[in-house]
Amino acid sequence: MSLAVLAVASCTAVPAFQQQRLAKSNMVFDDTNAFAFSSRLLPQSEPGTGSTGAAQGGGCTACK
Amino acid sequence: MTHNKLHSVRRFPGRLRGWQGLAVVFGCGLLPVHGLNYTLGVSTEMAGATDVLLVDSEMFVRLRNDQREITVSLGAAEIDLEYRPPKVNILGRSEDLSESKQSGQLTWREGLDERMQWTFSCGGYQGFTDYRSLWLDEYYRQLFSTVAGYQTADVGGLNASIGGKYEYLKGSGLVTCSVGWQQDEVAPGYEKIIFGPLLRGEDNLATWRFGVGSEHVLSPRVRFKQDAAAIQSTARAWRYAYGAETAWALADAWTARLRLETAKEAEFHAGSAALLMERDWEGRWFAGLALRAYADNGQIIDPLLISGAAPPLDSYLLQLTLRYAGPHATWRLALGPYLTRYSQLTPGTARFAPLYQDRDWFAAQGAWAWRF
């Protein structure tokens, strides 16, 4: 929580002429381009990865 | 609408051929041609171990102008699994299982030229989403398919979501919120009570996801993003998830990205950390090394109860990445080992040892996109 508040409070308006590094393709958070930092397969093994809420099937009647 | 803008809406771009023409027809009426561009992309990902092979591929077409963006994606995934029955199941037999999944998604973003943007998305899929579900479905099928009350699984799902994004500081800060719904038809578990009926687990799961997030420029070298979600699924406790990611330009040609994630659902806790170090040449070619570690405390609550719930897991990923970003084309290749290590099984989960065994995977990703 403190990290989140600190980030908002620290946000600064960076002039366009200083945004050269920030505009590089690997500095942009974009889930749709080739620089996406994610995997569609890893969540199959890791029940705590992927916050989409997608339900894993094959549960059990007495699961947990 | 000004005369010039009206004129541009009516005028189609110069030379349109083949699928480009089809794309314009698809977007006609939704996307004024002014500033219209198209992106075509494909990506594929595979992970293989001695008894499992997973392949997931996707292609998309995106039409975009100054105001809105429409993306249609189609996916196909394959699970190949060598099923070996647990030793306690003396009537069980080995099977080579192969299942495919098809999926489609439509995403519409509105207001790209405004501070407030909206995103609408909907889609669906048919087929098993993961190898664990497929393994458990075969396990229960071999045990109970001849018992009254067993039903063959017909797995699939639908989803829809709406989200908003507000840029409160132009080019430097934004906040997001979203609500998503998902309905999954899953392969349920079964339990046979002695002299009693066959009990069938929940097979229709509704999931609601409420998310908030933000992105900030902290300095001319640092960009920060965070997102949090509360997720509620049928017959499950609320899950809370948080992720934070930092992109840091260490030097002109060196970039580091760090992502931390955590999730909590009742007594279940999970966390992961990923670091990507990348060197670029002229902002076109990028080579990097990614490291990722994940750990959870397992989904088993009562170790004596027979359960298909997963035991505690640690996993490690090491990837070499090579990327290219040109004026029209971008592509990426990534490959490396992925290790999954489970804690010792409990008496209740010992029969699921073939499923929850340690595996040494080889993982690879490839993606390509072309913007017209």
Coordinates of C-alpha atoms in Angstrom, one line a residue:
Chain A
M1 CA 0.0 0.0 0.0
S2 CA 2.8 2.4 0.9
L3 CA 4.5 1.6 -2.4
A4 CA 1.3 2.5 -4.3
V5 CA 0.9 5.8 -2.5
L6 CA 4.5 6.6 -2.9
A7 CA 4.3 6.0 -6.6
V8 CA 1.3 8.3 -7.1
A9 CA 2.9 11.0 -5.0
S10 CA 6.2 10.7 -6.8
C11 CA 4.6 11.1 -10.3
T12 CA 6.3 13.9 -12.2
A13 CA 5.5 15.6 -15.5
V14 CA 8.6 14.9 -17.6
P15 CA 9.0 17.4 -20.5
A16 CA 8.8 15.8 -24.0
F17 CA 12.5 16.5 -24.7
Q18 CA 13.4 14.3 -21.7
Q19 CA 11.2 11.4 -22.7
Q20 CA 13.5 9.9 -25.3
R21 CA 14.4 7.0 -23.0
L22 CA 10.9 6.5 -21.8
A23 CA 9.6 6.2 -25.3
K24 CA 11.8 3.2 -26.3
S25 CA 9.7 0.2 -27.1
N26 CA 11.1 -1.9 -24.2
M27 CA 10.2 1.0 -21.7
V28 CA 6.5 1.0 -22.6
F29 CA 4.0 -1.1 -20.7
D30 CA 1.9 -2.6 -23.5
D31 CA 0.4 -6.0 -23.2
T32 CA -0.3 -6.2 -26.9
N33 CA 3.0 -5.8 -28.6
A34 CA 6.0 -8.1 -29.0
F35 CA 7.5 -6.6 -25.8
A36 CA 4.9 -8.0 -23.6
F37 CA 6.4 -9.5 -20.4
S38 CA 4.1 -12.4 -19.9
S39 CA 3.3 -16.0 -20.7
R40 CA 0.1 -17.8 -21.5
L41 CA 1.4 -21.2 -20.5
L42 CA 3.1 -20.7 -17.1
P43 CA -0.2 -20.1 -15.3
Q44 CA -1.1 -23.8 -16.1
S45 CA 1.5 -24.9 -13.5
E46 CA 1.3 -22.0 -11.2
P47 CA -2.1 -21.6 -9.4
G48 CA -1.1 -18.2 -8.0
T49 CA -0.2 -16.6 -11.3
G50 CA -2.5 -14.8 -13.6
S51 CA -5.0 -12.5 -12.0
T52 CA -7.6 -12.7 -14.8
G53 CA -9.7 -14.9 -12.5
A54 CA -9.9 -17.7 -15.1
A55 CA -11.1 -20.8 -13.4
Q56 CA -9.1 -24.0 -13.5
G57 CA -11.1 -27.0 -14.2
G58 CA -10.7 -30.5 -13.0
G59 CA -11.2 -29.7 -9.4
C60 CA -12.5 -32.2 -6.9
T61 CA -15.6 -32.5 -4.8
A62 CA -13.5 -32.2 -1.7
C63 CA -11.0 -29.8 -3.1
K64 CA -8.8 -28.3 -0.4
Chain B
M1 CA -17.4 17.6 -38.1
T2 CA -15.2 19.8 -40.2
H3 CA -15.2 19.7 -44.0
N4 CA -11.7 18.2 -44.0
K5 CA -12.6 15.5 -41.5
L6 CA -15.7 14.6 -43.4
H7 CA -13.8 14.4 -46.6
S8 CA -11.2 12.1 -45.0
V9 CA -13.9 9.8 -43.7
R10 CA -15.2 9.2 -47.1
R11 CA -11.8 8.8 -48.8
F12 CA -10.3 5.3 -48.7
P13 CA -6.6 5.0 -48.6
G14 CA -4.7 4.6 -51.9
R15 CA -3.8 1.1 -52.8
L16 CA -5.7 -1.5 -50.9
R17 CA -5.2 -5.1 -51.7
G18 CA -6.4 -8.5 -50.5
W19 CA -7.0 -8.8 -46.8
Q20 CA -6.4 -5.1 -46.3
G21 CA -9.6 -4.4 -48.3
L22 CA -11.4 -7.0 -46.2
A23 CA -10.2 -5.3 -43.1
V24 CA -11.5 -1.9 -44.3
V25 CA -14.8 -3.5 -45.1
F26 CA -14.9 -5.0 -41.6
G27 CA -14.2 -1.7 -40.0
C28 CA -16.4 0.3 -42.3
G29 CA -18.7 2.5 -40.3
L30 CA -16.9 1.8 -37.0
L31 CA -13.6 3.3 -38.0
P32 CA -13.4 6.5 -40.0
V33 CA -10.5 6.0 -42.4
H34 CA -8.8 9.2 -41.2
G35 CA -5.5 8.0 -39.8
L36 CA -6.5 4.4 -40.1
N37 CA -3.8 1.7 -39.8
Y38 CA -3.8 -2.0 -39.5
T39 CA -1.7 -4.4 -37.5
L40 CA -1.5 -8.1 -38.2
G41 CA 0.2 -10.3 -35.6
V42 CA 0.9 -13.9 -34.7
S43 CA 2.4 -15.4 -31.6
T44 CA 3.1 -18.9 -30.4
E45 CA 4.4 -20.4 -27.2
M46 CA 5.4 -23.9 -26.3
A47 CA 6.5 -25.7 -23.2
G48 CA 7.6 -29.3 -23.2
A49 CA 8.6 -31.8 -20.5
T50 CA 9.1 -35.6 -20.7
D51 CA 5.3 -36.3 -20.4
V52 CA 3.7 -33.0 -21.4
L53 CA 3.8 -30.8 -24.4
L54 CA 1.9 -27.5 -24.4
V55 CA 1.5 -25.3 -27.5
D56 CA -0.5 -22.0 -27.5
S57 CA -0.8 -19.9 -30.7
E58 CA -2.7 -16.7 -31.4
M59 CA -3.3 -14.4 -34.4
F60 CA -4.9 -11.0 -34.3
V61 CA -6.0 -8.3 -36.6
R62 CA -6.1 -4.7 -35.3
L63 CA -7.7 -1.7 -36.9
R64 CA -6.9 1.6 -35.4
N65 CA -7.5 5.3 -36.1
D66 CA -7.2 8.4 -33.9
Q67 CA -10.3 7.7 -31.9
R68 CA -10.7 4.0 -31.5
E69 CA -9.1 0.6 -31.9
I70 CA -10.7 -2.8 -32.6
T71 CA -8.8 -6.0 -32.2
V72 CA -10.0 -9.4 -33.2
S73 CA -7.9 -12.4 -32.0
L74 CA -8.2 -16.1 -32.6
G75 CA -6.3 -18.7 -30.6
A76 CA -5.6 -22.4 -30.8
A77 CA -3.9 -24.4 -28.1
E78 CA -2.9 -28.0 -27.9
I79 CA -2.2 -30.2 -24.8
D80 CA -0.4 -33.6 -25.4
L81 CA -0.2 -35.6 -22.2
E82 CA 1.2 -39.0 -21.4
Y83 CA -1.3 -40.1 -18.7
R84 CA 0.1 -42.7 -16.2
P85 CA -2.4 -43.9 -13.6
P86 CA -1.5 -43.7 -9.9
K87 CA -0.2 -46.9 -8.4
V88 CA -3.2 -47.1 -6.1
N89 CA -5.5 -47.3 -9.1
I90 CA -4.8 -50.9 -10.1
L91 CA -7.4 -50.9 -12.8
G92 CA -6.1 -47.7 -14.4
R93 CA -4.3 -47.7 -17.7
S94 CA -1.8 -45.4 -19.4
E95 CA -3.2 -43.2 -22.2
D96 CA -1.7 -40.7 -24.6
L97 CA -4.1 -37.8 -24.4
S98 CA -4.4 -35.0 -26.9
E99 CA -6.8 -32.1 -26.5
S100 CA -7.2 -28.9 -28.4
K101 CA -8.7 -25.5 -27.4
Q102 CA -10.1 -22.8 -29.7
S103 CA -10.7 -19.3 -28.6
G104 CA -11.7 -15.9 -29.9
Q105 CA -11.7 -12.4 -28.4
L106 CA -13.0 -9.0 -29.5
T107 CA -11.5 -5.9 -27.8
W108 CA -12.8 -2.4 -28.5
R109 CA -10.9 0.7 -27.2
E110 CA -12.7 4.0 -27.5
G111 CA -11.4 7.5 -27.0
L112 CA -7.7 7.1 -27.9
D113 CA -7.4 10.8 -28.5
E114 CA -9.0 11.8 -25.2
R115 CA -7.8 11.7 -21.6
M116 CA -10.6 9.2 -20.7
Q117 CA -10.5 5.9 -22.6
W118 CA -12.9 3.0 -22.5
T119 CA -12.2 -0.7 -23.2
F120 CA -14.8 -3.3 -24.0
S121 CA -13.9 -6.9 -24.5
C122 CA -15.7 -10.2 -24.9
G123 CA -14.8 -13.6 -26.0
G124 CA -15.0 -17.3 -25.5
Y125 CA -13.2 -20.6 -25.7
Q126 CA -13.9 -24.3 -26.1
G127 CA -11.6 -27.0 -24.7
F128 CA -9.3 -27.7 -21.7
T129 CA -7.5 -24.6 -20.5
D130 CA -4.6 -26.5 -18.7
Y131 CA -3.0 -29.9 -18.5
R132 CA -3.9 -30.3 -14.8
S133 CA -7.6 -30.3 -15.6
L134 CA -7.1 -32.8 -18.4
W135 CA -5.1 -35.2 -16.2
L136 CA -7.7 -35.0 -13.4
D137 CA -10.5 -35.5 -15.9
E138 CA -8.9 -38.7 -17.2
Y139 CA -8.3 -39.9 -13.6
Y140 CA -12.0 -39.5 -12.7
R141 CA -13.1 -40.9 -16.1
Q142 CA -11.1 -44.1 -15.5
L143 CA -12.4 -44.5 -12.0
F144 CA -16.1 -43.6 -12.4
S145 CA -17.2 -43.6 -16.1
T146 CA -19.2 -46.8 -15.6
V147 CA -20.9 -45.5 -12.4
A148 CA -24.3 -43.9 -12.6
G149 CA -24.1 -40.2 -12.2
Y150 CA -20.9 -39.7 -14.3
Q151 CA -21.1 -37.2 -17.1
T152 CA -18.6 -36.5 -19.8
A153 CA -17.2 -33.0 -19.4
D154 CA -17.9 -30.4 -22.1
V155 CA -15.5 -27.7 -21.1
G156 CA -15.6 -24.1 -22.4
G157 CA -16.3 -20.6 -21.3
L158 CA -17.3 -17.0 -22.0
N159 CA -16.0 -13.7 -20.8
A160 CA -16.8 -10.0 -21.0
S161 CA -15.3 -7.0 -19.4
I162 CA -15.4 -3.2 -19.3
G163 CA -12.6 -0.9 -18.3
G164 CA -11.7 2.8 -18.1
K165 CA -8.4 4.6 -18.2
Y166 CA -7.9 8.3 -17.2
E167 CA -4.7 10.1 -18.0
Y168 CA -4.5 12.6 -15.2
L169 CA -1.1 13.9 -16.1
K170 CA -0.5 14.0 -19.8
G171 CA 2.1 11.5 -20.9
S172 CA 3.2 10.8 -17.3
G173 CA 0.4 9.4 -15.1
L174 CA -2.8 7.4 -15.6
V175 CA -5.2 5.4 -13.5
T176 CA -7.4 2.5 -14.6
C177 CA -10.3 0.5 -13.3
S178 CA -12.1 -2.6 -14.8
V179 CA -14.9 -5.1 -14.1
G180 CA -14.8 -8.5 -15.7
W181 CA -17.1 -11.5 -15.8
Q182 CA -16.3 -15.0 -16.8
Q183 CA -18.3 -18.2 -17.0
D184 CA -16.5 -21.5 -17.1
E185 CA -17.8 -25.0 -17.7
V186 CA -15.1 -27.2 -16.2
A187 CA -14.4 -30.9 -15.8
P188 CA -15.5 -31.5 -12.2
G189 CA -14.1 -33.9 -9.7
Y190 CA -16.0 -36.9 -8.3
E191 CA -16.3 -38.7 -5.0
K192 CA -17.9 -42.1 -4.4
I193 CA -19.4 -42.7 -1.0
I194 CA -19.5 -46.3 0.1
F195 CA -23.0 -47.6 -0.5
G196 CA -23.9 -44.0 -1.5
P197 CA -24.3 -42.1 -4.7
L198 CA -21.5 -40.7 -6.9
L199 CA -21.0 -37.1 -5.9
R200 CA -20.2 -34.7 -8.7
G201 CA -18.3 -31.5 -8.0
E202 CA -19.1 -28.0 -9.1
D203 CA -18.8 -27.8 -12.9
N204 CA -20.2 -24.3 -13.7
L205 CA -18.1 -21.5 -12.3
A206 CA -18.9 -17.8 -12.4
T207 CA -16.0 -15.4 -11.8
W208 CA -16.1 -11.7 -11.2
R209 CA -13.0 -9.6 -11.3
F210 CA -12.7 -6.0 -10.0
G211 CA -9.5 -4.3 -10.9
V212 CA -7.7 -1.0 -10.4
G213 CA -4.3 0.1 -11.6
S214 CA -2.1 3.0 -12.3
E215 CA 1.0 3.9 -14.3
H216 CA 3.4 6.7 -13.6
V217 CA 6.6 8.3 -14.9
L218 CA 8.8 8.7 -11.9
S219 CA 11.7 10.3 -13.7
P220 CA 13.1 10.7 -17.2
R221 CA 14.5 7.1 -16.7
V222 CA 11.9 5.3 -14.7
R223 CA 8.4 4.2 -15.5
F224 CA 6.2 2.4 -12.9
K225 CA 3.0 0.4 -13.2
Q226 CA 0.9 -1.4 -10.6
D227 CA -2.4 -3.2 -10.6
A228 CA -4.6 -4.8 -8.0
A229 CA -7.6 -7.1 -8.3
A230 CA -10.3 -8.7 -6.1
I231 CA -11.6 -11.9 -7.7
Q232 CA -14.6 -14.0 -6.7
S233 CA -15.3 -17.4 -8.1
T234 CA -18.2 -19.8 -7.4
A235 CA -17.6 -21.7 -4.2
R236 CA -14.3 -20.1 -3.6
A237 CA -13.0 -17.5 -1.2
W238 CA -12.1 -14.0 -2.5
R239 CA -8.7 -13.9 -4.2
Y240 CA -6.7 -10.7 -3.9
A241 CA -3.9 -10.0 -6.3
Y242 CA -1.3 -7.2 -6.6
G243 CA 1.4 -6.7 -9.2
A244 CA 4.0 -3.9 -9.6
E245 CA 6.4 -3.5 -12.5
T246 CA 9.2 -1.0 -13.1
A247 CA 11.0 -0.2 -16.3
W248 CA 14.4 1.5 -15.7
A249 CA 16.7 2.9 -18.3
L250 CA 20.0 2.2 -16.6
A251 CA 22.0 3.7 -19.5
D252 CA 21.4 4.7 -23.1
A253 CA 21.5 1.1 -24.2
W254 CA 20.7 -0.8 -21.1
T255 CA 17.2 -1.4 -19.6
A256 CA 16.0 -3.3 -16.6
R257 CA 12.5 -4.4 -15.9
L258 CA 11.4 -5.8 -12.6
R259 CA 8.0 -7.3 -11.9
L260 CA 6.7 -8.4 -8.5
E261 CA 3.4 -10.2 -8.0
T262 CA 1.5 -11.6 -5.0
A263 CA -1.8 -13.3 -4.6
K264 CA -3.8 -14.4 -1.6
E265 CA -6.9 -16.6 -1.4
A266 CA -8.0 -17.6 2.2
E267 CA -4.9 -19.6 3.4
F268 CA -3.3 -19.8 0.0
H269 CA -0.4 -17.4 -0.7
A270 CA 1.7 -17.0 -3.9
G271 CA 4.4 -14.7 -5.0
S272 CA 6.8 -14.2 -7.9
A273 CA 9.6 -12.0 -8.9
A274 CA 10.9 -11.5 -12.5
L275 CA 13.8 -9.5 -13.8
L276 CA 14.7 -8.8 -17.4
M277 CA 18.0 -7.1 -18.3
E278 CA 18.2 -6.0 -21.9
R279 CA 20.8 -4.4 -24.2
D280 CA 19.7 -2.6 -27.3
W281 CA 21.3 -1.4 -30.5
E282 CA 19.9 1.8 -32.0
G283 CA 16.6 1.0 -30.4
R284 CA 16.0 -1.6 -33.1
W285 CA 17.7 -4.8 -31.9
F286 CA 17.3 -6.0 -28.3
A287 CA 19.0 -8.9 -26.6
G288 CA 18.2 -9.8 -23.0
L289 CA 18.2 -12.3 -20.1
A290 CA 15.1 -12.9 -18.0
L291 CA 15.0 -14.6 -14.6
R292 CA 11.8 -15.5 -12.8
A293 CA 11.1 -17.3 -9.5
Y294 CA 7.7 -18.3 -8.2
A295 CA 6.5 -19.9 -4.9
D296 CA 3.3 -20.7 -3.2
N297 CA 2.2 -22.6 -0.1
G298 CA -0.2 -25.0 -1.9
Q299 CA -4.0 -25.3 -2.1
I300 CA -4.3 -28.2 0.3
I301 CA -6.0 -27.4 3.6
D302 CA -6.5 -30.9 5.1
P303 CA -3.5 -33.1 4.3
L304 CA -5.4 -36.3 5.2
L305 CA -8.3 -35.6 2.9
I306 CA -8.1 -37.2 -0.6
S307 CA -7.8 -34.1 -2.8
G308 CA -6.6 -33.1 -6.3
A309 CA -5.5 -29.7 -4.9
A310 CA -2.0 -28.7 -5.7
P311 CA 0.8 -29.1 -3.1
P312 CA 3.3 -26.2 -2.5
L313 CA 5.2 -25.3 -5.6
D314 CA 8.5 -23.5 -6.4
S315 CA 9.3 -22.7 -10.0
Y316 CA 12.2 -21.1 -11.9
L317 CA 12.4 -19.7 -15.4
L318 CA 15.6 -18.6 -17.3
Q319 CA 15.1 -17.1 -20.7
L320 CA 17.3 -15.6 -23.4
T321 CA 15.4 -13.1 -25.5
L322 CA 16.0 -11.5 -28.9
R323 CA 13.7 -8.9 -30.3
Y324 CA 13.5 -6.5 -33.2
A325 CA 11.4 -3.3 -33.4
G326 CA 11.4 -1.8 -36.9
P327 CA 9.1 0.9 -38.4
H328 CA 6.6 -1.7 -39.5
A329 CA 7.6 -5.1 -38.1
T330 CA 8.3 -6.2 -34.5
W331 CA 9.2 -9.7 -33.5
R332 CA 10.5 -11.6 -30.5
L333 CA 12.1 -14.9 -29.8
A334 CA 12.6 -16.2 -26.2
L335 CA 13.7 -19.6 -25.0
G336 CA 15.1 -21.3 -22.0
P337 CA 14.5 -23.8 -19.2
Y338 CA 11.6 -23.7 -16.8
L339 CA 11.7 -25.9 -13.7
T340 CA 8.8 -26.8 -11.4
R341 CA 9.5 -28.3 -8.0
Y342 CA 6.7 -29.6 -5.7
S343 CA 6.9 -30.2 -2.0
Q344 CA 6.5 -33.7 -0.7
L345 CA 3.0 -35.0 -1.2
T346 CA 0.6 -35.5 1.7
P347 CA -1.2 -38.8 2.4
G348 CA -4.3 -37.3 0.8
T349 CA -2.6 -36.3 -2.4
A350 CA -0.1 -39.2 -2.8
R351 CA -2.4 -40.7 -5.5
F352 CA -1.8 -37.6 -7.7
A353 CA 2.0 -38.1 -7.7
P354 CA 2.2 -38.6 -11.5
L355 CA 0.5 -35.2 -11.9
Y356 CA 2.4 -33.3 -9.3
Q357 CA 5.8 -34.6 -10.1
D358 CA 8.9 -32.3 -10.6
R359 CA 9.4 -31.4 -14.2
D360 CA 12.2 -29.9 -16.2
W361 CA 10.5 -28.0 -19.0
F362 CA 11.9 -26.3 -22.1
A363 CA 9.9 -23.2 -22.9
A364 CA 10.0 -21.1 -26.1
Q365 CA 8.0 -18.0 -27.3
G366 CA 7.8 -16.4 -30.7
A367 CA 5.8 -13.3 -31.7
W368 CA 5.6 -11.3 -34.9
A369 CA 3.5 -8.2 -35.8
W370 CA 3.4 -6.1 -38.9
R371 CA 1.8 -2.6 -39.0
F372 CA 0.5 -1.3 -42.2

